[in-house]
Amino acid sequence: MLQPKWNVKLSYSKSFVDAPYIYRKANIMSVLMAGADPSLAISLSPERVHSFQLSFAGNNWVKGLDFEVNGFYNRATDLIMTYITTYQNASKNRNCGVELMASYKQPRFTANWNFTWTHTFKANMMDLGLPEILDNYYTTDIDDNNNTPAVMSNLVLGWQATKHLKLHTHVLFEGRQTSYNCDLVQLVHAASALTAYEQYAAEGKQAEAMVAMQTAIDALQGVIMQKEMPARAIVNLGGEYTLGPVTLGLNIHNLLGTRYYRSGMNTNIIPQQGRWFLASVGIKL
């Protein structure tokens, strides 16, 4: 629905990302290293996402100001996860959220702002490939964002201070973040104990089998690692001074020297870069 000052949009999209080539090769190499037929390698399907969005946008309600409110629901399936040395389409994700966006433009000043709230209400870590007999002793399901802050916001300002000097700044805020990962050491311990259990059970050694099973269960209690990363604000400043064909630039990244971490789907938390400077000289020929 379109109007001169506002518009409303309802949309649905279905998208996919094909499995990376290196993941397919890793699965084949894993089978070859085990001395098996390469045709037995786990086949990977594309990762798929269904997305529903409802948006409301206002145009120039205040001179130079545009804004948009967007609500969304995403349903992802066949997400690729790591299982020791192989990859599988073992993960799913259900999340919803709200995005707010605004821009303000004047001849010598611009401001762009966005705010996102995201909530994951159904997701799983991976398929550990363990027998159903152990299903009651661990879970890879989580009802939380994984490595994604619930609240994120960006503010970008630009100011043409003089005819020759242009300044800009970027402020990024990320709320508290939780990283969930599989502890491969614990998983190996559980798998080894389970192998021992099966061997003892086949030999009729019930006492030893029960001890091995309890060892597997104990190892699984810590198979999903959880690490908290506090909220942080990252401030970047920069400017450009133009004199004829020459442009001098200076950018300061992470001005406050904030110590923070990031993580991925299958990686532990990794420290990020502190304060750093970038100077540049450009000549227009």
PDB file of N, CA and C in Angstrom, residues 240-281:
ATOM      1  N   GLU A 240      38.330  13.700   6.329  1.00  0.00           N
ATOM      2  CA  GLU A 240      39.053  13.884   5.067  1.00  0.00           C
ATOM      3  C   GLU A 240      39.217  15.374   4.802  1.00  0.00           C
ATOM      4  N   TYR A 241      40.413  15.755   4.396  1.00  0.00           N
ATOM      5  CA  TYR A 241      40.685  17.149   4.048  1.00  0.00           C
ATOM      6  C   TYR A 241      41.153  17.183   2.604  1.00  0.00           C
ATOM      7  N   THR A 242      40.422  17.929   1.797  1.00  0.00           N
ATOM      8  CA  THR A 242      40.715  17.998   0.364  1.00  0.00           C
ATOM      9  C   THR A 242      41.282  19.370   0.018  1.00  0.00           C
ATOM     10  N   LEU A 243      42.400  19.351  -0.651  1.00  0.00           N
ATOM     11  CA  LEU A 243      43.031  20.580  -1.109  1.00  0.00           C
ATOM     12  C   LEU A 243      43.456  20.367  -2.559  1.00  0.00           C
ATOM     13  N   GLY A 244      42.669  20.929  -3.471  1.00  0.00           N
ATOM     14  CA  GLY A 244      42.940  20.700  -4.885  1.00  0.00           C
ATOM     15  C   GLY A 244      42.764  19.229  -5.235  1.00  0.00           C
ATOM     16  N   PRO A 245      43.738  18.636  -5.896  1.00  0.00           N
ATOM     17  CA  PRO A 245      43.612  17.222  -6.275  1.00  0.00           C
ATOM     18  C   PRO A 245      44.020  16.254  -5.158  1.00  0.00           C
ATOM     19  N   VAL A 246      44.487  16.790  -4.026  1.00  0.00           N
ATOM     20  CA  VAL A 246      45.002  15.945  -2.954  1.00  0.00           C
ATOM     21  C   VAL A 246      43.973  15.819  -1.820  1.00  0.00           C
ATOM     22  N   THR A 247      43.744  14.575  -1.358  1.00  0.00           N
ATOM     23  CA  THR A 247      42.849  14.309  -0.225  1.00  0.00           C
ATOM     24  C   THR A 247      43.622  13.566   0.850  1.00  0.00           C
ATOM     25  N   LEU A 248      43.632  14.149   2.051  1.00  0.00           N
ATOM     26  CA  LEU A 248      44.288  13.522   3.197  1.00  0.00           C
ATOM     27  C   LEU A 248      43.208  12.943   4.113  1.00  0.00           C
ATOM     28  N   GLY A 249      43.389  11.707   4.526  1.00  0.00           N
ATOM     29  CA  GLY A 249      42.391  11.055   5.363  1.00  0.00           C
ATOM     30  C   GLY A 249      43.002  10.467   6.621  1.00  0.00           C
ATOM     31  N   LEU A 250      42.228  10.474   7.705  1.00  0.00           N
ATOM     32  CA  LEU A 250      42.652   9.847   8.956  1.00  0.00           C
ATOM     33  C   LEU A 250      41.428   9.194   9.599  1.00  0.00           C
ATOM     34  N   ASN A 251      41.543   7.907   9.930  1.00  0.00           N
ATOM     35  CA  ASN A 251      40.461   7.184  10.583  1.00  0.00           C
ATOM     36  C   ASN A 251      40.985   6.524  11.848  1.00  0.00           C
ATOM     37  N   ILE A 252      40.219   6.646  12.916  1.00  0.00           N
ATOM     38  CA  ILE A 252      40.552   6.002  14.186  1.00  0.00           C
ATOM     39  C   ILE A 252      39.473   4.959  14.470  1.00  0.00           C
ATOM     40  N   HIS A 253      39.854   3.699  14.485  1.00  0.00           N
ATOM     41  CA  HIS A 253      38.922   2.606  14.720  1.00  0.00           C
ATOM     42  C   HIS A 253      39.005   2.163  16.186  1.00  0.00           C
ATOM     43  N   ASN A 254      37.850   1.904  16.758  1.00  0.00           N
ATOM     44  CA  ASN A 254      37.749   1.508  18.160  1.00  0.00           C
ATOM     45  C   ASN A 254      38.437   2.563  19.042  1.00  0.00           C
ATOM     46  N   LEU A 255      37.930   3.767  18.945  1.00  0.00           N
ATOM     47  CA  LEU A 255      38.529   4.921  19.628  1.00  0.00           C
ATOM     48  C   LEU A 255      38.729   4.682  21.118  1.00  0.00           C
ATOM     49  N   LEU A 256      37.789   4.021  21.768  1.00  0.00           N
ATOM     50  CA  LEU A 256      37.847   3.827  23.214  1.00  0.00           C
ATOM     51  C   LEU A 256      38.700   2.632  23.615  1.00  0.00           C
ATOM     52  N   GLY A 257      39.246   1.921  22.638  1.00  0.00           N
ATOM     53  CA  GLY A 257      40.056   0.749  22.944  1.00  0.00           C
ATOM     54  C   GLY A 257      39.259  -0.351  23.629  1.00  0.00           C
ATOM     55  N   THR A 258      38.012  -0.507  23.256  1.00  0.00           N
ATOM     56  CA  THR A 258      37.123  -1.497  23.882  1.00  0.00           C
ATOM     57  C   THR A 258      37.641  -2.912  23.646  1.00  0.00           C
ATOM     58  N   ARG A 259      37.715  -3.691  24.711  1.00  0.00           N
ATOM     59  CA  ARG A 259      38.119  -5.096  24.615  1.00  0.00           C
ATOM     60  C   ARG A 259      36.858  -5.941  24.453  1.00  0.00           C
ATOM     61  N   TYR A 260      36.760  -6.650  23.317  1.00  0.00           N
ATOM     62  CA  TYR A 260      35.562  -7.446  23.076  1.00  0.00           C
ATOM     63  C   TYR A 260      35.918  -8.668  22.227  1.00  0.00           C
ATOM     64  N   TYR A 261      34.952  -9.554  22.092  1.00  0.00           N
ATOM     65  CA  TYR A 261      35.165 -10.822  21.408  1.00  0.00           C
ATOM     66  C   TYR A 261      34.037 -11.067  20.414  1.00  0.00           C
ATOM     67  N   ARG A 262      34.330 -11.904  19.445  1.00  0.00           N
ATOM     68  CA  ARG A 262      33.307 -12.381  18.520  1.00  0.00           C
ATOM     69  C   ARG A 262      33.462 -13.895  18.395  1.00  0.00           C
ATOM     70  N   SER A 263      32.428 -14.516  17.862  1.00  0.00           N
ATOM     71  CA  SER A 263      32.466 -15.952  17.676  1.00  0.00           C
ATOM     72  C   SER A 263      31.589 -16.312  16.506  1.00  0.00           C
ATOM     73  N   GLY A 264      31.772 -17.523  15.984  1.00  0.00           N
ATOM     74  CA  GLY A 264      30.979 -17.991  14.863  1.00  0.00           C
ATOM     75  C   GLY A 264      30.172 -19.204  15.235  1.00  0.00           C
ATOM     76  N   MET A 265      29.562 -19.820  14.248  1.00  0.00           N
ATOM     77  CA  MET A 265      28.695 -20.966  14.493  1.00  0.00           C
ATOM     78  C   MET A 265      29.449 -22.100  15.173  1.00  0.00           C
ATOM     79  N   ASN A 266      30.681 -22.347  14.733  1.00  0.00           N
ATOM     80  CA  ASN A 266      31.431 -23.490  15.248  1.00  0.00           C
ATOM     81  C   ASN A 266      32.804 -23.098  15.772  1.00  0.00           C
ATOM     82  N   THR A 267      32.954 -21.872  16.226  1.00  0.00           N
ATOM     83  CA  THR A 267      34.255 -21.423  16.718  1.00  0.00           C
ATOM     84  C   THR A 267      34.111 -20.879  18.129  1.00  0.00           C
ATOM     85  N   ASN A 268      35.197 -20.970  18.902  1.00  0.00           N
ATOM     86  CA  ASN A 268      35.208 -20.364  20.223  1.00  0.00           C
ATOM     87  C   ASN A 268      35.352 -18.855  20.090  1.00  0.00           C
ATOM     88  N   ILE A 269      35.197 -18.149  21.211  1.00  0.00           N
ATOM     89  CA  ILE A 269      35.278 -16.692  21.158  1.00  0.00           C
ATOM     90  C   ILE A 269      36.701 -16.255  20.808  1.00  0.00           C
ATOM     91  N   ILE A 270      36.798 -15.237  19.964  1.00  0.00           N
ATOM     92  CA  ILE A 270      38.083 -14.771  19.436  1.00  0.00           C
ATOM     93  C   ILE A 270      38.237 -13.288  19.765  1.00  0.00           C
ATOM     94  N   PRO A 271      39.330 -12.876  20.416  1.00  0.00           N
ATOM     95  CA  PRO A 271      39.521 -11.457  20.724  1.00  0.00           C
ATOM     96  C   PRO A 271      39.624 -10.625  19.451  1.00  0.00           C
ATOM     97  N   GLN A 272      39.040  -9.428  19.490  1.00  0.00           N
ATOM     98  CA  GLN A 272      39.006  -8.545  18.331  1.00  0.00           C
ATOM     99  C   GLN A 272      40.030  -7.416  18.481  1.00  0.00           C
ATOM    100  N   GLN A 273      40.242  -6.730  17.380  1.00  0.00           N
ATOM    101  CA  GLN A 273      41.277  -5.708  17.324  1.00  0.00           C
ATOM    102  C   GLN A 273      40.942  -4.526  18.224  1.00  0.00           C
ATOM    103  N   GLY A 274      41.964  -3.991  18.894  1.00  0.00           N
ATOM    104  CA  GLY A 274      41.793  -2.827  19.752  1.00  0.00           C
ATOM    105  C   GLY A 274      41.834  -1.541  18.938  1.00  0.00           C
ATOM    106  N   ARG A 275      42.305  -0.457  19.555  1.00  0.00           N
ATOM    107  CA  ARG A 275      42.377   0.828  18.862  1.00  0.00           C
ATOM    108  C   ARG A 275      43.448   0.782  17.769  1.00  0.00           C
ATOM    109  N   TRP A 276      43.092   1.272  16.571  1.00  0.00           N
ATOM    110  CA  TRP A 276      44.084   1.352  15.510  1.00  0.00           C
ATOM    111  C   TRP A 276      43.776   2.523  14.587  1.00  0.00           C
ATOM    112  N   PHE A 277      44.815   2.968  13.873  1.00  0.00           N
ATOM    113  CA  PHE A 277      44.721   4.185  13.050  1.00  0.00           C
ATOM    114  C   PHE A 277      45.003   3.836  11.589  1.00  0.00           C
ATOM    115  N   LEU A 278      44.345   4.565  10.713  1.00  0.00           N
ATOM    116  CA  LEU A 278      44.578   4.397   9.286  1.00  0.00           C
ATOM    117  C   LEU A 278      44.667   5.775   8.650  1.00  0.00           C
ATOM    118  N   ALA A 279      45.824   6.088   8.082  1.00  0.00           N
ATOM    119  CA  ALA A 279      46.022   7.358   7.378  1.00  0.00           C
ATOM    120  C   ALA A 279      46.141   7.082   5.894  1.00  0.00           C
ATOM    121  N   SER A 280      45.635   7.988   5.094  1.00  0.00           N
ATOM    122  CA  SER A 280      45.667   7.779   3.638  1.00  0.00           C
ATOM    123  C   SER A 280      45.908   9.092   2.910  1.00  0.00           C
ATOM    124  N   VAL A 281      46.478   8.981   1.723  1.00  0.00           N
ATOM    125  CA  VAL A 281      46.695  10.121   0.833  1.00  0.00           C
ATOM    126  C   VAL A 281      46.187   9.742  -0.536  1.00  0.00           C
TER     127      VAL A 281
END
